[in-house]
Coordinates of C-alpha atoms in Angstrom, one line a residue:
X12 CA -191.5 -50.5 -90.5
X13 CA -194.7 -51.3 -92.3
X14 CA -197.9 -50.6 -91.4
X15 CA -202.0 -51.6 -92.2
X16 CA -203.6 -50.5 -95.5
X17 CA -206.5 -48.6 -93.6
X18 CA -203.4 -46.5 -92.1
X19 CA -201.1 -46.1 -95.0
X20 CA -204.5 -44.7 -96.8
X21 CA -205.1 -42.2 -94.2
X22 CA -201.5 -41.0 -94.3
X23 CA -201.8 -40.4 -98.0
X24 CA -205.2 -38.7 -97.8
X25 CA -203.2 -36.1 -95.5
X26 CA -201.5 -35.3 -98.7
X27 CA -204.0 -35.1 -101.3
X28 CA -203.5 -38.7 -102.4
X29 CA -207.3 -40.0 -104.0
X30 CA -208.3 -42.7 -102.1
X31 CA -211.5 -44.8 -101.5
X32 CA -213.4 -43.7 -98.2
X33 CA -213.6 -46.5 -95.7
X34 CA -213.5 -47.2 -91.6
X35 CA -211.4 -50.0 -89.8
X36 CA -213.0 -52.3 -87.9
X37 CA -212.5 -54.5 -85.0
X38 CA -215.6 -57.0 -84.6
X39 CA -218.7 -58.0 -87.4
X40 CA -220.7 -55.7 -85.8
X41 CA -218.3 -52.2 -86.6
X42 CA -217.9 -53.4 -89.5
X43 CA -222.3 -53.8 -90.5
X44 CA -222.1 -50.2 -89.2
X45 CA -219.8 -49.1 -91.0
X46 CA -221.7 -49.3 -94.2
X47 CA -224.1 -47.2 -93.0
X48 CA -221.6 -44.4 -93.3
X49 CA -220.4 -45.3 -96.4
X50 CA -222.5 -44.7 -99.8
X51 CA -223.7 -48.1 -101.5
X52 CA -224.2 -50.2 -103.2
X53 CA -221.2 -51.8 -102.6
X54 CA -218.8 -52.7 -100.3
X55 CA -215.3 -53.8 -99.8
X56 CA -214.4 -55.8 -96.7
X57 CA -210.5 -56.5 -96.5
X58 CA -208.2 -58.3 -93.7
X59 CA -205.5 -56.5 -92.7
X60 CA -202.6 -58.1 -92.3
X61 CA -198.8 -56.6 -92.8
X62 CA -198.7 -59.3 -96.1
X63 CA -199.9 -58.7 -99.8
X64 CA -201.9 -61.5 -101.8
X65 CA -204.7 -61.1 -99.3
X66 CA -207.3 -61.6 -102.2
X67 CA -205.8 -65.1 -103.7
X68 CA -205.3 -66.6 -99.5
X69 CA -207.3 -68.4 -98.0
X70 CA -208.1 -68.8 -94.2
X71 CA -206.9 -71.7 -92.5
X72 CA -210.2 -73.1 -91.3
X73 CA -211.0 -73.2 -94.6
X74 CA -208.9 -73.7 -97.2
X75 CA -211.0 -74.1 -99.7
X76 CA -213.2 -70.9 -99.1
X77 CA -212.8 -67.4 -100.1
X78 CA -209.9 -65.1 -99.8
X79 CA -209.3 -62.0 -97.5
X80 CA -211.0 -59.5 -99.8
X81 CA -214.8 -60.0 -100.1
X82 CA -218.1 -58.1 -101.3
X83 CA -220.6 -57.4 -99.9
X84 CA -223.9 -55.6 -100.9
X85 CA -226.0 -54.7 -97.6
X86 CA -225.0 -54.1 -93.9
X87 CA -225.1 -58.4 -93.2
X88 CA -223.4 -59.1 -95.8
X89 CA -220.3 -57.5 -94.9
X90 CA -221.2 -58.4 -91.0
X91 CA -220.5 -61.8 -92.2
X92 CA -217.5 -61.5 -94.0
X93 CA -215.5 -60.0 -91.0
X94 CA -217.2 -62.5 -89.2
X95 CA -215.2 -65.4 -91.4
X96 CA -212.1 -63.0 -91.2
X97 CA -211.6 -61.5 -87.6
X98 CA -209.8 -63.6 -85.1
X99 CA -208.9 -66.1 -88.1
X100 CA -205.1 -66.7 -89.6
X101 CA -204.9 -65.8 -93.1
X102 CA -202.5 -67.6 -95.5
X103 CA -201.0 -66.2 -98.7
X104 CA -197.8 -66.3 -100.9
X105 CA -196.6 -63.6 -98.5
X106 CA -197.1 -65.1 -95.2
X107 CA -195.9 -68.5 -96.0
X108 CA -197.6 -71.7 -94.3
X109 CA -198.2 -70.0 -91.0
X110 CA -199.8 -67.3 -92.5
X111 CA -201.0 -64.5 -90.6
X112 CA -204.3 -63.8 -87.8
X113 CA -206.4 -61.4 -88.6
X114 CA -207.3 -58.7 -85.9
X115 CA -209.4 -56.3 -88.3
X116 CA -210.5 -55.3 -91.4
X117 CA -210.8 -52.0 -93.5
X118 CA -214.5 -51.9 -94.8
X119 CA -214.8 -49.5 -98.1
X120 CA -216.7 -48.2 -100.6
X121 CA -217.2 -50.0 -103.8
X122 CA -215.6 -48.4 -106.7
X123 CA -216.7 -48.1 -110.9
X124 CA -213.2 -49.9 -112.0
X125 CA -212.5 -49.4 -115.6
X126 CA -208.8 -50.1 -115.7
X127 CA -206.4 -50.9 -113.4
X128 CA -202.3 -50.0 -113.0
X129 CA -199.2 -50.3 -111.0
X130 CA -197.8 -47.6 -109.2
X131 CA -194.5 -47.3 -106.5
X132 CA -192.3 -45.0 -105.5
X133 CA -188.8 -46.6 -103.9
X134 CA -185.1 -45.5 -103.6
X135 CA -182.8 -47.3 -106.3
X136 CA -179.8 -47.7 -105.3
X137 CA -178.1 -47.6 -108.8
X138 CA -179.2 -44.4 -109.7
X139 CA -178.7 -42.8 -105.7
X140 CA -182.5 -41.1 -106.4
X141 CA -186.1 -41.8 -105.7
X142 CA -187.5 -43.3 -108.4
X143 CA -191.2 -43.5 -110.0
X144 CA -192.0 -47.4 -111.2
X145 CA -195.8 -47.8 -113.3
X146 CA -197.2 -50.8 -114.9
X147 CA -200.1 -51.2 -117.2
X148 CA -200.6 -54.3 -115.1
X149 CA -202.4 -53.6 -112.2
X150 CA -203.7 -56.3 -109.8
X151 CA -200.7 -58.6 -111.1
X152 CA -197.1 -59.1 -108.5
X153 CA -194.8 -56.6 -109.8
X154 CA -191.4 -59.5 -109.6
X155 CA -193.9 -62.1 -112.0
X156 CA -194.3 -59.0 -114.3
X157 CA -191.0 -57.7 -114.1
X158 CA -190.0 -61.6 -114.9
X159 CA -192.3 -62.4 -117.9
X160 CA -193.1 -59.2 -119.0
X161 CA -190.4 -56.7 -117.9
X162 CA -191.5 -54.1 -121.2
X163 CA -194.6 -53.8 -119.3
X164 CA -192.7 -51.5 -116.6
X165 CA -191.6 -48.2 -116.8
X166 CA -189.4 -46.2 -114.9
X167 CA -188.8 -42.5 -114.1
X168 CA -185.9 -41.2 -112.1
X169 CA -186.0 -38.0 -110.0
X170 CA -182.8 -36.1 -108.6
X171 CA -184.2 -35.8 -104.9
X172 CA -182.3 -32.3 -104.9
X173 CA -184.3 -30.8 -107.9
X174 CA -187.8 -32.6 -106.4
X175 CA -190.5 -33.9 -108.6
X176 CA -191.6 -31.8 -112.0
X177 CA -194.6 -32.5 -113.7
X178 CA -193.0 -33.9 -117.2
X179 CA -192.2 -37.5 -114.9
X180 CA -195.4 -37.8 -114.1
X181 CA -196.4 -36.6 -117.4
X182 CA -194.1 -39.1 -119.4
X183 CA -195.5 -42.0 -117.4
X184 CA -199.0 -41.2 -117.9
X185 CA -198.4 -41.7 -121.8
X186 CA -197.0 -44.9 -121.3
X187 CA -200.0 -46.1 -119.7
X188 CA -202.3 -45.0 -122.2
X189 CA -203.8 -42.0 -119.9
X190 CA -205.1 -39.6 -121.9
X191 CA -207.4 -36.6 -121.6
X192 CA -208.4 -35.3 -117.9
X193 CA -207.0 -38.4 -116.9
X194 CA -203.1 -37.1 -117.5
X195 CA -203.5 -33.9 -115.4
X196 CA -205.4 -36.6 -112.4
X197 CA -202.6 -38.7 -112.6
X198 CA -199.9 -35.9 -112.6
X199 CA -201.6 -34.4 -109.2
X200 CA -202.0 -38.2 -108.0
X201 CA -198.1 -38.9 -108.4
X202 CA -197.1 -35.5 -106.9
X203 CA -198.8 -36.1 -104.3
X204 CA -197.0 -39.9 -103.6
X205 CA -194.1 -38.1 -103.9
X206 CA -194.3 -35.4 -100.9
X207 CA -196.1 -38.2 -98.6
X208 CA -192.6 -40.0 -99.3
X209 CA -190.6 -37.7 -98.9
X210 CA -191.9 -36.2 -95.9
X211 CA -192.4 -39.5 -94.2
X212 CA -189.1 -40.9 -94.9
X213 CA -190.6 -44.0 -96.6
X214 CA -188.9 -46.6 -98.0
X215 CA -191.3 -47.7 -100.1
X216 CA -194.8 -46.7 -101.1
X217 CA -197.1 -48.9 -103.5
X218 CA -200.7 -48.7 -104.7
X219 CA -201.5 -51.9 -106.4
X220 CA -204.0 -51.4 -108.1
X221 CA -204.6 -48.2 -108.8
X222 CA -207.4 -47.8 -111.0
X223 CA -209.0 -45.3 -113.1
X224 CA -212.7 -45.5 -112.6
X225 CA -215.5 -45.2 -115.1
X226 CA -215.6 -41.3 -114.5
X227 CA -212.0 -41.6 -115.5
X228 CA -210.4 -40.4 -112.1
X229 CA -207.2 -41.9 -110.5
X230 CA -208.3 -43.5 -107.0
X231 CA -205.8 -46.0 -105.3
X232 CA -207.5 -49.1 -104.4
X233 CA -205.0 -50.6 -102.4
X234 CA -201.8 -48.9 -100.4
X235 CA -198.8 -50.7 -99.0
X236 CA -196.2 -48.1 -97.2
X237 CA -193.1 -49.1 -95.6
X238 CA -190.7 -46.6 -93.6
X239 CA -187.1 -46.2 -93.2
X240 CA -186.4 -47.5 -90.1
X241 CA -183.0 -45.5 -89.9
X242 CA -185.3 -42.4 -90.3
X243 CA -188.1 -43.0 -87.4
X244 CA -185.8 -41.2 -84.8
X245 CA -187.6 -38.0 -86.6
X246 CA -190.6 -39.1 -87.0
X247 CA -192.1 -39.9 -84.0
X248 CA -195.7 -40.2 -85.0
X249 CA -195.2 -42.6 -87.1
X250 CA -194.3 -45.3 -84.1
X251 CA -197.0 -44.9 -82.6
X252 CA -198.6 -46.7 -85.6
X253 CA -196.5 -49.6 -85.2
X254 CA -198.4 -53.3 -84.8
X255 CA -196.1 -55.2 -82.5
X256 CA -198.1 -58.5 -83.4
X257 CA -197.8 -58.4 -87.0
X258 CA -193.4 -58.2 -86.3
X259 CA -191.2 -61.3 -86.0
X260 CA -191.2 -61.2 -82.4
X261 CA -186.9 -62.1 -82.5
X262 CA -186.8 -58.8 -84.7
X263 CA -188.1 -57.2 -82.3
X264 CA -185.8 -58.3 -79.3
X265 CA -183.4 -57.8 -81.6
X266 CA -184.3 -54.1 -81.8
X267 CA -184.3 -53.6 -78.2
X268 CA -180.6 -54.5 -78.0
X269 CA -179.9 -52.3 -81.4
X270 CA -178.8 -55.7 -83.2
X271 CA -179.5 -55.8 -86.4
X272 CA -181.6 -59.3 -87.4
X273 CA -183.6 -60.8 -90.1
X274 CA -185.3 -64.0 -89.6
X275 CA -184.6 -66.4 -93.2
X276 CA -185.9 -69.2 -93.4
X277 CA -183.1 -71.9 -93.4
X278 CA -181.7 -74.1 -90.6
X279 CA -177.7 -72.4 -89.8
X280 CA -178.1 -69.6 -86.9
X281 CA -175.4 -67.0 -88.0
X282 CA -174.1 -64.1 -85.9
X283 CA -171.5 -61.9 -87.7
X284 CA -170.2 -58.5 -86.7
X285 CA -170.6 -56.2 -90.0
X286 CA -173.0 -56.4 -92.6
X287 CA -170.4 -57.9 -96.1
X288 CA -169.3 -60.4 -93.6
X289 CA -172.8 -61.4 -92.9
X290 CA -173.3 -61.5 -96.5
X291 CA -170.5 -63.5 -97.4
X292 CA -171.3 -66.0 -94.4
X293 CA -174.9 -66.6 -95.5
X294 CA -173.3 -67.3 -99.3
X295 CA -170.7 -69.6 -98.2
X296 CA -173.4 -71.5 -96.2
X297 CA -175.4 -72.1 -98.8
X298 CA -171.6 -73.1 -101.1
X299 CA -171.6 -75.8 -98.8
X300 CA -175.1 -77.1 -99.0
X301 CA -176.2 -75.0 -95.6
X302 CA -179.1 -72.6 -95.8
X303 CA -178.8 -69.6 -93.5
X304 CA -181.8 -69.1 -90.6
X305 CA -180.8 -65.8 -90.2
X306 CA -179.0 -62.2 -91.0
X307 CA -177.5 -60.7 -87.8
X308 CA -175.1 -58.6 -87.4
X309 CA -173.7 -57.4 -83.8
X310 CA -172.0 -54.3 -85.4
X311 CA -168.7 -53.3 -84.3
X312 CA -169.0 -52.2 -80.5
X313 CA -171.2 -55.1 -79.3
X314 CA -170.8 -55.8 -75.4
X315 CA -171.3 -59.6 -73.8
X316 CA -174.9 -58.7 -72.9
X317 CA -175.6 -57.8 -76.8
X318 CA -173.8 -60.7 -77.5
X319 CA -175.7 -62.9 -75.0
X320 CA -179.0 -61.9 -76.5
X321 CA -178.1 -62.0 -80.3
X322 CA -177.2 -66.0 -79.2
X323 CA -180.4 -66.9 -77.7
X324 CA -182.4 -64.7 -80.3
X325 CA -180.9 -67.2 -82.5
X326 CA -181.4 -70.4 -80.7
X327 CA -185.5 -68.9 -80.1
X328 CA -186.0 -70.0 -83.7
X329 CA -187.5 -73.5 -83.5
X330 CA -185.9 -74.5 -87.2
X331 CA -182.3 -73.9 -85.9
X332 CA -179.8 -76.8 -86.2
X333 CA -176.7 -75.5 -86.0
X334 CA -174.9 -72.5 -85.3
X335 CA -172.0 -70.2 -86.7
X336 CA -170.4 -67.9 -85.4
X337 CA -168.2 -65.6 -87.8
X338 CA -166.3 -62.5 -86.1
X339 CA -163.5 -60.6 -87.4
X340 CA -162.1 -58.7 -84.7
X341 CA -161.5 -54.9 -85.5
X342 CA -163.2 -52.8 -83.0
X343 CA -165.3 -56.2 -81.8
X344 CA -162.8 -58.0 -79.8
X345 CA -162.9 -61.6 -80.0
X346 CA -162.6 -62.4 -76.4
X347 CA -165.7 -60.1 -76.0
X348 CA -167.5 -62.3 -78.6
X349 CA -166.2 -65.6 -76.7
X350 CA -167.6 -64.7 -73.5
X351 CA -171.1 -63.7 -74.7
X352 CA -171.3 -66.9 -76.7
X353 CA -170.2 -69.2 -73.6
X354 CA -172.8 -67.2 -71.3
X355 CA -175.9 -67.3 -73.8
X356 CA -174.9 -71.3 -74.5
X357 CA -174.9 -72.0 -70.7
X358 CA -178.5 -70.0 -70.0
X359 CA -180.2 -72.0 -72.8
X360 CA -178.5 -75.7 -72.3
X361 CA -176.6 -75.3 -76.1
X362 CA -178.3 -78.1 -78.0
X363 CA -176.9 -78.2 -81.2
X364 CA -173.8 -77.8 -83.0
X365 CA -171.7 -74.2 -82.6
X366 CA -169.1 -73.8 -84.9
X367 CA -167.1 -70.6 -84.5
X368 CA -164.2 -68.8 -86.3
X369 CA -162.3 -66.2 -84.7
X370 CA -160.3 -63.7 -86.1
X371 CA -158.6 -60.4 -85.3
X372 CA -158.4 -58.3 -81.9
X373 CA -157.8 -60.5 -79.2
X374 CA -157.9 -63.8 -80.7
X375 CA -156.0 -65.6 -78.8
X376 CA -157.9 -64.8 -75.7
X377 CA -160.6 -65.0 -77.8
X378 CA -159.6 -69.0 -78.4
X379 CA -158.3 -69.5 -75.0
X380 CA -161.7 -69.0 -73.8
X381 CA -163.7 -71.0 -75.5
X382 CA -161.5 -73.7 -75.3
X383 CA -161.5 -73.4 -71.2
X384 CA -165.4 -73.3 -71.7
X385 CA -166.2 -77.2 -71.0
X386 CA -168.7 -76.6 -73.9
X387 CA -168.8 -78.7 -77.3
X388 CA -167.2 -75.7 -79.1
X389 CA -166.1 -76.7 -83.0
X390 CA -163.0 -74.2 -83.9
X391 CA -162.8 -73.2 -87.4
X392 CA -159.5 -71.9 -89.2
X393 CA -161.3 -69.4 -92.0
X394 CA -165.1 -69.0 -93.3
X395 CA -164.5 -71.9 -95.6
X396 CA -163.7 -74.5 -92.9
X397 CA -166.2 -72.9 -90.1
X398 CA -169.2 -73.0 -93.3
X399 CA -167.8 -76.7 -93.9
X400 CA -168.1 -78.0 -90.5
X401 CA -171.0 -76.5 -89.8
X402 CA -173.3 -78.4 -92.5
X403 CA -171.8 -81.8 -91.9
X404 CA -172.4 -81.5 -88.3
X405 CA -176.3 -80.3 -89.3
X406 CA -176.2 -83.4 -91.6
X407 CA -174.6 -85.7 -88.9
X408 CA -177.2 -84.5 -86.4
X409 CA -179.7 -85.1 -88.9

């Protein structure tokens, strides 16, 4: 689950975390106020959106004008730039073409920048531990650095059993060329990242920049915080800070019916039971010249209404031209799957191809079904032959 920048700042702040001050606001006119509260003489008006890039975008009323991170220097100034921002969709590398509408924006306080740095904490799942990632550059996408410069990054590693000790932050401060008072800010500023990550079982937590200012303190200037959906059973604040509008609407049906579901951007609609298999369906889709609309998997106990809504989750994506279906019966039993798929393709008037490959627990019943089904079901032998006819018939639909 991610969440808005004003809100992942307000989290951190609960745990020491420097950060600018600034207020959210919903229309021009909070926002004109809201400089009245904050000390001058400049301000910082930013879109929020659940998307990163915002500065580089552009709105789409006006692709040629200014991004979704202005100035502003007096109380109409920054009146005006929500005023361009609110109710507007902004597009960036993130969003993609549709980009994203704006609903508010997070006006701050200006800030002395002298340099600016890369900071995250994420789980790495080579090493099993939470680990500490910096950058000397700030401001920059952390993949294009990681590709062109990848001796700019360092990396520090901490045992989530033993906790954080001073000597990582310590030995990452030196790397950036942090010196002076400036160690012992960035020491407490690290620390701090890590208990908000740990407590809030984040998946990831990046400030981007952070920035020392001219007085030489550590201050994050942006915040992006993502949580562990697994882990918000326990944390029950946290949902409440959920923003509905800024989700995939499919992921979330998807959710309702506990189905796991990631919207891709290709044109074959895949439902799978088991996450490998999904894996290896998407790969041999795109062997065969496909590209994969989707990740879903209908795990390993899925009934026919689960079923019936992972199908027409899949045919609600307006760029889906063909469909695979790709079950391996262990605990899933086929004839399970075949029903579901022959209910959702009847509610929604099936209008493109459906390939699907049966295997395992009831398969035969599984077949027999389908076959009985009046429908224009393709049968596929193995994943090669189901990926296989599943493209061409795309292509021949073409």
């Amino acid at each position: 689950m991610n969440i808005h920048e004003y809100q992942a700042k307000e989290l951190l702040r609960g745990y020491g975390v420097a950060v600018l001050p600034g207020f959210v606001a919903w229309t021009p006119e909070e926002a004109a106020l809201a400089t009245e509260k904050l000390p001058g003489p400049v301000y910082v008006v930013k879109s929020q959106i659940h998307a990163g890039g915002r500065g580089a975008g552009h709105f789409a009323h006006d692709p040629a004008g200014r991004g979704g991170v202005r100035l502003a220097k007096s109380a109409a100034e920054a009146r005006e730039a929500a005023s361009a921002m609110i109710g507007h969709t902004l597009v960036t590398k993130q969003t993609g073409p549709a980009g994203r509408r704006v609903s508010r924006v997070y006006v701050e306080a200006g800030c002395d920048i002298k340099r600016e740095l890369y900071l995250s904490l994420l789980v790495d799942r080579e090493t099993s531990r939470i680990t500490i990632v910096a950058s000397t550059e700030g401001g920059m996408e952390i993949e294009q650095v990681a590709e062109t410069e990848p001796e700019k990054i360092m990396r520090a590693a901490v045992d989530p059993a033993a906790g954080i000790f001073p000597h990582h932050a310590r030995q990452l401060a030196f790397g950036l060329g942090l010196g002076g008072k400036q160690v012992a800010s960035f020491v407490k500023f690290v620390t701090a990242m890590y208990r908000a990550f740990t407590d809030l079982d984040c998946a990831v937590v990046e400030v981007n920049p952070l920035v020392v200012t001219g007085a030489g303190d550590i201050v994050a200037l942006d915040a992006k915080v993502s949580f562990d959906d697994n882990a918000l059973f326990r944390q029950p604040d946290l949902e409440k800070l959920r923003v509905e509008a800024e989700e995939d609407p499919k992921e979330l049906e998807a959710a309702k019916y506990s189905l796991n579901y990631i919207a891709l951007d290709g044109t074959i609609g895949c439902m799978v039971n088991g996450a490998g298999l999904a894996m290896a369906t998407m790969d041999i889709i795109k062997l065969y010249g496909g590209s994969p609309a989707n990740f879903l998997d209908v795990g390993g106990g899925a009934t026919k209404e689960r079923v019936t809504a992972a199908f027409k989750i899949i045919l609600s994506d307006p760029h889906v031209e063909g469909i695979l279906v790709n079950i391996f019966g262990g605990i899933m039993r086929c004839d399970v799957i075949a029903e579901g798929v022959i209910a959702a393709a009847r509610e929604v008037s099936l209008g493109v191809p459906l390939v699907v490959r049966l295997e395992g627990t009831n398969v035969d019943l599984g077949k027999e079904i389908l076959a009985k089904s009046g429908l224009p079901i393709v049968s596929a032998d193995n994943l090669a032959d189901a990926a296989e006819k599943v493209v061409r018939a795309v292509k021949e639909a073409a």
